[in-house]
Amino acid sequence: MSSQPDLDQLQRRIGYTFREPERLLLALTHRSYGNQNNERLEFLGDSIVNMVIAEHLYLHFEKAREGQLSRLRARMVKGVTLAEIGREFELGNYLRLGSGELKSGGYRRESILADGVESIIGAIYLDSDFRTCRAQVLRWFEHRLANLDIQDTQKDPKTRLQEYLQSRQFPLPLYEVMSVDGEAHNQTFHVSCALPSLDRKTSGTGSSRRIAEQQAARSALKQLGVEND
């Protein structure tokens, strides 16, 4: 959120020290801040993270089919996952945003955090080489990749719940944010999921509204007997 972010502190958080710190500064600069911004670095970083994750999945899931690999990769590189990594770095505290984005809370917006992470990846690649950048990406994703399973290629809980209800001609679920706790850069969302036609209501929590909704949908599927724990 600062025009002069503490780059040393952020470099310690991400685990990489730039030879040319101005590259990191550019990666933190949102388009709302000015014409010199991180959009080109974001484009580069997006391509790199897709390649690195695709290679890792190909080598570690030898029996997975192309469709399964694609869904696993999509789960890893989607915006919500990248935004979670950004929150782990407290990236919102370092972003350079225009006044409008600052006022609207852009420093905690999922899309801006995700774009920032991709931009930093692009900046690391330009500052070093592909081998170094690959190692950095894999380190950031390490525990997420370690917990992946072929079963994770199934559709997400919200989609499964929607399809279950539609197949029975029931109304779609109603999601509502009940409360939001914590500081702006470290929030917890509490969401409800109501199924009016079935007189059921579940809840979920998460670091973003999307995650909380997925948790609530998963609880609804369990209540309906569609899924087990």
PDB file of C-alpha atoms in Angstrom:
ATOM      1  CA  MET A   1       0.000   0.000   0.000  1.00  0.00           C
ATOM      2  CA  SER A   2       3.063   2.202   0.152  1.00  0.00           C
ATOM      3  CA  SER A   3       4.773   4.308  -2.525  1.00  0.00           C
ATOM      4  CA  GLN A   4       8.059   3.255  -0.928  1.00  0.00           C
ATOM      5  CA  PRO A   5       7.519  -0.325   0.305  1.00  0.00           C
ATOM      6  CA  ASP A   6      10.098  -2.062   2.477  1.00  0.00           C
ATOM      7  CA  LEU A   7      11.681  -4.225  -0.208  1.00  0.00           C
ATOM      8  CA  ASP A   8      14.170  -5.837   2.174  1.00  0.00           C
ATOM      9  CA  GLN A   9      11.356  -7.085   4.377  1.00  0.00           C
ATOM     10  CA  LEU A  10       9.386  -8.439   1.432  1.00  0.00           C
ATOM     11  CA  GLN A  11      12.443 -10.165  -0.017  1.00  0.00           C
ATOM     12  CA  ARG A  12      12.897 -11.987   3.279  1.00  0.00           C
ATOM     13  CA  ARG A  13       9.249 -13.053   3.155  1.00  0.00           C
ATOM     14  CA  ILE A  14       9.416 -14.425  -0.389  1.00  0.00           C
ATOM     15  CA  GLY A  15      12.849 -15.978   0.117  1.00  0.00           C
ATOM     16  CA  TYR A  16      14.592 -14.275  -2.792  1.00  0.00           C
ATOM     17  CA  THR A  17      16.949 -11.278  -2.919  1.00  0.00           C
ATOM     18  CA  PHE A  18      16.915  -9.298  -6.147  1.00  0.00           C
ATOM     19  CA  ARG A  19      20.124  -8.260  -7.829  1.00  0.00           C
ATOM     20  CA  GLU A  20      18.125  -5.383  -9.313  1.00  0.00           C
ATOM     21  CA  PRO A  21      15.516  -4.370  -6.692  1.00  0.00           C
ATOM     22  CA  GLU A  22      13.778  -2.052  -9.147  1.00  0.00           C
ATOM     23  CA  ARG A  23      12.373  -5.167 -10.803  1.00  0.00           C
ATOM     24  CA  LEU A  24      10.613  -6.084  -7.581  1.00  0.00           C
ATOM     25  CA  LEU A  25       9.364  -2.515  -7.217  1.00  0.00           C
ATOM     26  CA  LEU A  26       7.875  -2.689 -10.712  1.00  0.00           C
ATOM     27  CA  ALA A  27       6.243  -6.039  -9.881  1.00  0.00           C
ATOM     28  CA  LEU A  28       4.493  -4.361  -6.951  1.00  0.00           C
ATOM     29  CA  THR A  29       3.160  -1.474  -9.049  1.00  0.00           C
ATOM     30  CA  HIS A  30      -0.480  -1.848 -10.068  1.00  0.00           C
ATOM     31  CA  ARG A  31      -1.740  -0.219 -13.275  1.00  0.00           C
ATOM     32  CA  SER A  32      -3.811   2.189 -11.177  1.00  0.00           C
ATOM     33  CA  TYR A  33      -0.550   3.689  -9.900  1.00  0.00           C
ATOM     34  CA  GLY A  34       0.794   4.760 -13.279  1.00  0.00           C
ATOM     35  CA  ASN A  35       1.840   3.806 -16.785  1.00  0.00           C
ATOM     36  CA  GLN A  36       4.941   1.989 -15.562  1.00  0.00           C
ATOM     37  CA  ASN A  37       3.240  -0.997 -13.955  1.00  0.00           C
ATOM     38  CA  ASN A  38       3.379  -4.768 -13.507  1.00  0.00           C
ATOM     39  CA  GLU A  39       1.068  -5.885 -16.326  1.00  0.00           C
ATOM     40  CA  ARG A  40       3.866  -7.158 -18.576  1.00  0.00           C
ATOM     41  CA  LEU A  41       5.555  -8.944 -15.676  1.00  0.00           C
ATOM     42  CA  GLU A  42       2.201 -10.506 -14.793  1.00  0.00           C
ATOM     43  CA  PHE A  43       1.908 -11.868 -18.346  1.00  0.00           C
ATOM     44  CA  LEU A  44       5.379 -13.390 -18.079  1.00  0.00           C
ATOM     45  CA  GLY A  45       4.847 -14.788 -14.589  1.00  0.00           C
ATOM     46  CA  ASP A  46       1.539 -16.379 -15.562  1.00  0.00           C
ATOM     47  CA  SER A  47       3.253 -18.343 -18.335  1.00  0.00           C
ATOM     48  CA  ILE A  48       6.110 -19.407 -16.069  1.00  0.00           C
ATOM     49  CA  VAL A  49       3.965 -20.639 -13.182  1.00  0.00           C
ATOM     50  CA  ASN A  50       1.796 -22.634 -15.594  1.00  0.00           C
ATOM     51  CA  MET A  51       4.890 -24.250 -17.106  1.00  0.00           C
ATOM     52  CA  VAL A  52       6.523 -25.027 -13.749  1.00  0.00           C
ATOM     53  CA  ILE A  53       3.387 -26.549 -12.233  1.00  0.00           C
ATOM     54  CA  ALA A  54       2.607 -28.490 -15.435  1.00  0.00           C
ATOM     55  CA  GLU A  55       6.118 -29.981 -15.458  1.00  0.00           C
ATOM     56  CA  HIS A  56       5.906 -30.947 -11.796  1.00  0.00           C
ATOM     57  CA  LEU A  57       2.529 -32.645 -12.238  1.00  0.00           C
ATOM     58  CA  TYR A  58       3.688 -34.482 -15.364  1.00  0.00           C
ATOM     59  CA  LEU A  59       6.701 -35.902 -13.524  1.00  0.00           C
ATOM     60  CA  HIS A  60       4.905 -36.762 -10.275  1.00  0.00           C
ATOM     61  CA  PHE A  61       1.610 -38.179 -11.572  1.00  0.00           C
ATOM     62  CA  GLU A  62       2.807 -40.677 -14.146  1.00  0.00           C
ATOM     63  CA  LYS A  63      -0.549 -42.461 -14.429  1.00  0.00           C
ATOM     64  CA  ALA A  64      -2.691 -39.339 -14.662  1.00  0.00           C
ATOM     65  CA  ARG A  65      -4.499 -38.643 -17.910  1.00  0.00           C
ATOM     66  CA  GLU A  66      -4.249 -35.339 -19.746  1.00  0.00           C
ATOM     67  CA  GLY A  67      -7.619 -34.142 -18.433  1.00  0.00           C
ATOM     68  CA  GLN A  68      -6.673 -34.973 -14.853  1.00  0.00           C
ATOM     69  CA  LEU A  69      -3.364 -33.136 -15.192  1.00  0.00           C
ATOM     70  CA  SER A  70      -5.153 -30.120 -16.619  1.00  0.00           C
ATOM     71  CA  ARG A  71      -7.602 -29.985 -13.733  1.00  0.00           C
ATOM     72  CA  LEU A  72      -4.830 -30.387 -11.159  1.00  0.00           C
ATOM     73  CA  ARG A  73      -2.887 -27.563 -12.759  1.00  0.00           C
ATOM     74  CA  ALA A  74      -5.984 -25.357 -12.895  1.00  0.00           C
ATOM     75  CA  ARG A  75      -6.475 -25.909  -9.173  1.00  0.00           C
ATOM     76  CA  MET A  76      -2.891 -24.856  -8.440  1.00  0.00           C
ATOM     77  CA  VAL A  77      -2.632 -21.782 -10.648  1.00  0.00           C
ATOM     78  CA  LYS A  78      -6.119 -20.327 -10.202  1.00  0.00           C
ATOM     79  CA  GLY A  79      -6.466 -16.861  -8.758  1.00  0.00           C
ATOM     80  CA  VAL A  80      -7.652 -17.951  -5.330  1.00  0.00           C
ATOM     81  CA  THR A  81      -4.529 -20.097  -4.801  1.00  0.00           C
ATOM     82  CA  LEU A  82      -2.171 -17.358  -5.964  1.00  0.00           C
ATOM     83  CA  ALA A  83      -3.991 -14.859  -3.742  1.00  0.00           C
ATOM     84  CA  GLU A  84      -3.541 -17.187  -0.760  1.00  0.00           C
ATOM     85  CA  ILE A  85       0.206 -17.190  -1.427  1.00  0.00           C
ATOM     86  CA  GLY A  86       0.097 -13.407  -1.653  1.00  0.00           C
ATOM     87  CA  ARG A  87      -1.599 -13.227   1.738  1.00  0.00           C
ATOM     88  CA  GLU A  88       1.047 -15.504   3.233  1.00  0.00           C
ATOM     89  CA  PHE A  89       3.628 -12.919   2.137  1.00  0.00           C
ATOM     90  CA  GLU A  90       1.352 -10.090   3.397  1.00  0.00           C
ATOM     91  CA  LEU A  91       1.777  -8.761  -0.129  1.00  0.00           C
ATOM     92  CA  GLY A  92      -1.012  -6.224   0.244  1.00  0.00           C
ATOM     93  CA  ASN A  93       1.223  -4.205   2.574  1.00  0.00           C
ATOM     94  CA  TYR A  94       3.786  -3.687  -0.199  1.00  0.00           C
ATOM     95  CA  LEU A  95       1.678  -3.032  -3.293  1.00  0.00           C
ATOM     96  CA  ARG A  96       1.760   0.375  -4.958  1.00  0.00           C
ATOM     97  CA  LEU A  97      -1.818   1.301  -5.825  1.00  0.00           C
ATOM     98  CA  GLY A  98      -3.573   4.384  -7.098  1.00  0.00           C
ATOM     99  CA  SER A  99      -5.719   6.386  -4.692  1.00  0.00           C
ATOM    100  CA  GLY A 100      -8.952   4.882  -6.033  1.00  0.00           C
ATOM    101  CA  GLU A 101      -7.779   1.316  -5.480  1.00  0.00           C
ATOM    102  CA  LEU A 102      -6.503   2.213  -2.029  1.00  0.00           C
ATOM    103  CA  LYS A 103      -9.858   3.645  -1.013  1.00  0.00           C
ATOM    104  CA  SER A 104     -11.735   0.605  -2.317  1.00  0.00           C
ATOM    105  CA  GLY A 105      -9.456  -1.863  -0.507  1.00  0.00           C
ATOM    106  CA  GLY A 106      -7.570  -3.058  -3.563  1.00  0.00           C
ATOM    107  CA  TYR A 107      -4.639  -4.193  -1.435  1.00  0.00           C
ATOM    108  CA  ARG A 108      -6.763  -7.116  -0.207  1.00  0.00           C
ATOM    109  CA  ARG A 109      -8.564  -7.851  -3.490  1.00  0.00           C
ATOM    110  CA  GLU A 110      -8.010 -11.419  -4.632  1.00  0.00           C
ATOM    111  CA  SER A 111      -7.322 -10.573  -8.277  1.00  0.00           C
ATOM    112  CA  ILE A 112      -4.771  -7.867  -7.430  1.00  0.00           C
ATOM    113  CA  LEU A 113      -2.923 -10.140  -4.990  1.00  0.00           C
ATOM    114  CA  ALA A 114      -2.862 -12.977  -7.545  1.00  0.00           C
ATOM    115  CA  ASP A 115      -1.570 -10.642 -10.256  1.00  0.00           C
ATOM    116  CA  GLY A 116       1.098  -9.396  -7.866  1.00  0.00           C
ATOM    117  CA  VAL A 117       2.350 -12.908  -7.182  1.00  0.00           C
ATOM    118  CA  GLU A 118       2.571 -13.637 -10.919  1.00  0.00           C
ATOM    119  CA  SER A 119       4.398 -10.354 -11.458  1.00  0.00           C
ATOM    120  CA  ILE A 120       6.975 -11.226  -8.811  1.00  0.00           C
ATOM    121  CA  ILE A 121       7.529 -14.594 -10.494  1.00  0.00           C
ATOM    122  CA  GLY A 122       8.149 -12.812 -13.783  1.00  0.00           C
ATOM    123  CA  ALA A 123      10.521 -10.390 -12.079  1.00  0.00           C
ATOM    124  CA  ILE A 124      12.493 -13.221 -10.445  1.00  0.00           C
ATOM    125  CA  TYR A 125      12.903 -14.914 -13.829  1.00  0.00           C
ATOM    126  CA  LEU A 126      14.287 -11.735 -15.409  1.00  0.00           C
ATOM    127  CA  ASP A 127      16.534 -11.145 -12.404  1.00  0.00           C
ATOM    128  CA  SER A 128      17.994 -14.682 -12.424  1.00  0.00           C
ATOM    129  CA  ASP A 129      17.226 -17.603 -14.755  1.00  0.00           C
ATOM    130  CA  PHE A 130      14.557 -20.247 -15.318  1.00  0.00           C
ATOM    131  CA  ARG A 131      16.162 -22.800 -13.013  1.00  0.00           C
ATOM    132  CA  THR A 132      16.237 -20.365 -10.091  1.00  0.00           C
ATOM    133  CA  CYS A 133      12.705 -19.189 -10.809  1.00  0.00           C
ATOM    134  CA  ARG A 134      11.396 -22.765 -11.030  1.00  0.00           C
ATOM    135  CA  ALA A 135      12.907 -23.600  -7.640  1.00  0.00           C
ATOM    136  CA  GLN A 136      11.315 -20.512  -6.135  1.00  0.00           C
ATOM    137  CA  VAL A 137       7.852 -21.308  -7.515  1.00  0.00           C
ATOM    138  CA  LEU A 138       8.029 -24.911  -6.326  1.00  0.00           C
ATOM    139  CA  ARG A 139       9.040 -23.758  -2.857  1.00  0.00           C
ATOM    140  CA  TRP A 140       6.038 -21.416  -2.652  1.00  0.00           C
ATOM    141  CA  PHE A 141       3.700 -24.198  -3.791  1.00  0.00           C
ATOM    142  CA  GLU A 142       5.472 -26.988  -1.904  1.00  0.00           C
ATOM    143  CA  HIS A 143       2.873 -27.934   0.713  1.00  0.00           C
ATOM    144  CA  ARG A 144      -0.009 -27.506  -1.741  1.00  0.00           C
ATOM    145  CA  LEU A 145       1.645 -29.792  -4.275  1.00  0.00           C
ATOM    146  CA  ALA A 146       2.490 -32.330  -1.564  1.00  0.00           C
ATOM    147  CA  ASN A 147      -1.186 -32.577  -0.626  1.00  0.00           C
ATOM    148  CA  LEU A 148      -2.458 -33.086  -4.169  1.00  0.00           C
ATOM    149  CA  ASP A 149      -4.147 -36.318  -5.140  1.00  0.00           C
ATOM    150  CA  ILE A 150      -5.729 -37.595  -8.342  1.00  0.00           C
ATOM    151  CA  GLN A 151      -9.053 -37.374  -6.505  1.00  0.00           C
ATOM    152  CA  ASP A 152      -8.561 -33.616  -6.516  1.00  0.00           C
ATOM    153  CA  THR A 153      -9.454 -33.611 -10.218  1.00  0.00           C
ATOM    154  CA  GLN A 154     -13.133 -33.810  -9.358  1.00  0.00           C
ATOM    155  CA  LYS A 155     -15.251 -30.683  -9.635  1.00  0.00           C
ATOM    156  CA  ASP A 156     -15.251 -28.193  -6.769  1.00  0.00           C
ATOM    157  CA  PRO A 157     -17.964 -28.450  -4.050  1.00  0.00           C
ATOM    158  CA  LYS A 158     -20.018 -25.472  -5.287  1.00  0.00           C
ATOM    159  CA  THR A 159     -20.223 -26.953  -8.782  1.00  0.00           C
ATOM    160  CA  ARG A 160     -21.093 -30.412  -7.460  1.00  0.00           C
ATOM    161  CA  LEU A 161     -23.817 -28.997  -5.221  1.00  0.00           C
ATOM    162  CA  GLN A 162     -25.282 -26.937  -8.046  1.00  0.00           C
ATOM    163  CA  GLU A 163     -25.344 -29.936 -10.392  1.00  0.00           C
ATOM    164  CA  TYR A 164     -26.916 -32.128  -7.704  1.00  0.00           C
ATOM    165  CA  LEU A 165     -29.729 -29.613  -7.151  1.00  0.00           C
ATOM    166  CA  GLN A 166     -30.268 -28.956 -10.858  1.00  0.00           C
ATOM    167  CA  SER A 167     -30.519 -32.685 -11.611  1.00  0.00           C
ATOM    168  CA  ARG A 168     -33.456 -32.808  -9.183  1.00  0.00           C
ATOM    169  CA  GLN A 169     -34.971 -29.533 -10.395  1.00  0.00           C
ATOM    170  CA  PHE A 170     -34.392 -27.869  -7.015  1.00  0.00           C
ATOM    171  CA  PRO A 171     -33.609 -24.126  -6.692  1.00  0.00           C
ATOM    172  CA  LEU A 172     -29.940 -23.172  -6.571  1.00  0.00           C
ATOM    173  CA  PRO A 173     -28.283 -22.565  -3.180  1.00  0.00           C
ATOM    174  CA  LEU A 174     -28.206 -19.092  -1.660  1.00  0.00           C
ATOM    175  CA  TYR A 175     -24.842 -17.934  -0.279  1.00  0.00           C
ATOM    176  CA  GLU A 176     -24.619 -15.061   2.178  1.00  0.00           C
ATOM    177  CA  VAL A 177     -21.669 -13.494   4.008  1.00  0.00           C
ATOM    178  CA  MET A 178     -22.620 -13.518   7.688  1.00  0.00           C
ATOM    179  CA  SER A 179     -19.535 -11.738   9.050  1.00  0.00           C
ATOM    180  CA  VAL A 180     -15.921 -10.855   8.337  1.00  0.00           C
ATOM    181  CA  ASP A 181     -13.322 -10.961  11.117  1.00  0.00           C
ATOM    182  CA  GLY A 182      -9.723  -9.793  11.375  1.00  0.00           C
ATOM    183  CA  GLU A 183      -7.512  -7.056  10.000  1.00  0.00           C
ATOM    184  CA  ALA A 184      -7.820  -5.986   6.376  1.00  0.00           C
ATOM    185  CA  HIS A 185      -4.785  -8.038   5.273  1.00  0.00           C
ATOM    186  CA  ASN A 186      -5.731 -11.147   7.256  1.00  0.00           C
ATOM    187  CA  GLN A 187      -9.492 -11.596   7.156  1.00  0.00           C
ATOM    188  CA  THR A 188     -11.731 -14.582   7.882  1.00  0.00           C
ATOM    189  CA  PHE A 189     -15.058 -14.811   6.080  1.00  0.00           C
ATOM    190  CA  HIS A 190     -18.067 -16.601   7.567  1.00  0.00           C
ATOM    191  CA  VAL A 191     -20.604 -17.633   4.916  1.00  0.00           C
ATOM    192  CA  SER A 192     -23.928 -19.465   5.005  1.00  0.00           C
ATOM    193  CA  CYS A 193     -25.348 -21.736   2.315  1.00  0.00           C
ATOM    194  CA  ALA A 194     -29.139 -22.092   2.303  1.00  0.00           C
ATOM    195  CA  LEU A 195     -31.073 -24.739   0.385  1.00  0.00           C
ATOM    196  CA  PRO A 196     -34.642 -23.383   0.570  1.00  0.00           C
ATOM    197  CA  SER A 197     -36.380 -26.330  -1.073  1.00  0.00           C
ATOM    198  CA  LEU A 198     -34.699 -28.791   1.304  1.00  0.00           C
ATOM    199  CA  ASP A 199     -34.980 -26.621   4.427  1.00  0.00           C
ATOM    200  CA  ARG A 200     -31.266 -26.909   5.104  1.00  0.00           C
ATOM    201  CA  LYS A 201     -28.578 -24.379   5.934  1.00  0.00           C
ATOM    202  CA  THR A 202     -24.839 -24.866   6.389  1.00  0.00           C
ATOM    203  CA  SER A 203     -21.891 -22.591   7.038  1.00  0.00           C
ATOM    204  CA  GLY A 204     -18.265 -22.270   6.058  1.00  0.00           C
ATOM    205  CA  THR A 205     -15.216 -20.154   6.887  1.00  0.00           C
ATOM    206  CA  GLY A 206     -12.140 -19.186   4.920  1.00  0.00           C
ATOM    207  CA  SER A 207      -9.573 -16.517   4.102  1.00  0.00           C
ATOM    208  CA  SER A 208     -11.731 -15.371   1.167  1.00  0.00           C
ATOM    209  CA  ARG A 209     -15.424 -15.389   0.377  1.00  0.00           C
ATOM    210  CA  ARG A 210     -14.859 -18.011  -2.308  1.00  0.00           C
ATOM    211  CA  ILE A 211     -13.099 -20.409   0.051  1.00  0.00           C
ATOM    212  CA  ALA A 212     -15.810 -19.978   2.687  1.00  0.00           C
ATOM    213  CA  GLU A 213     -18.521 -20.669   0.103  1.00  0.00           C
ATOM    214  CA  GLN A 214     -16.740 -23.850  -0.983  1.00  0.00           C
ATOM    215  CA  GLN A 215     -16.592 -24.992   2.636  1.00  0.00           C
ATOM    216  CA  ALA A 216     -20.312 -24.316   3.105  1.00  0.00           C
ATOM    217  CA  ALA A 217     -21.144 -26.181  -0.113  1.00  0.00           C
ATOM    218  CA  ARG A 218     -19.057 -29.164   0.994  1.00  0.00           C
ATOM    219  CA  SER A 219     -20.955 -29.251   4.299  1.00  0.00           C
ATOM    220  CA  ALA A 220     -24.243 -29.194   2.386  1.00  0.00           C
ATOM    221  CA  LEU A 221     -23.148 -32.135   0.237  1.00  0.00           C
ATOM    222  CA  LYS A 222     -22.311 -34.097   3.391  1.00  0.00           C
ATOM    223  CA  GLN A 223     -25.677 -33.259   4.957  1.00  0.00           C
ATOM    224  CA  LEU A 224     -27.400 -34.476   1.813  1.00  0.00           C
ATOM    225  CA  GLY A 225     -25.475 -37.736   1.965  1.00  0.00           C
ATOM    226  CA  VAL A 226     -23.811 -37.068  -1.377  1.00  0.00           C
ATOM    227  CA  GLU A 227     -20.324 -37.085   0.143  1.00  0.00           C
ATOM    228  CA  ASN A 228     -18.666 -38.576   3.207  1.00  0.00           C
ATOM    229  CA  ASP A 229     -16.067 -36.988   5.457  1.00  0.00           C
TER     230      ASP A 229
END
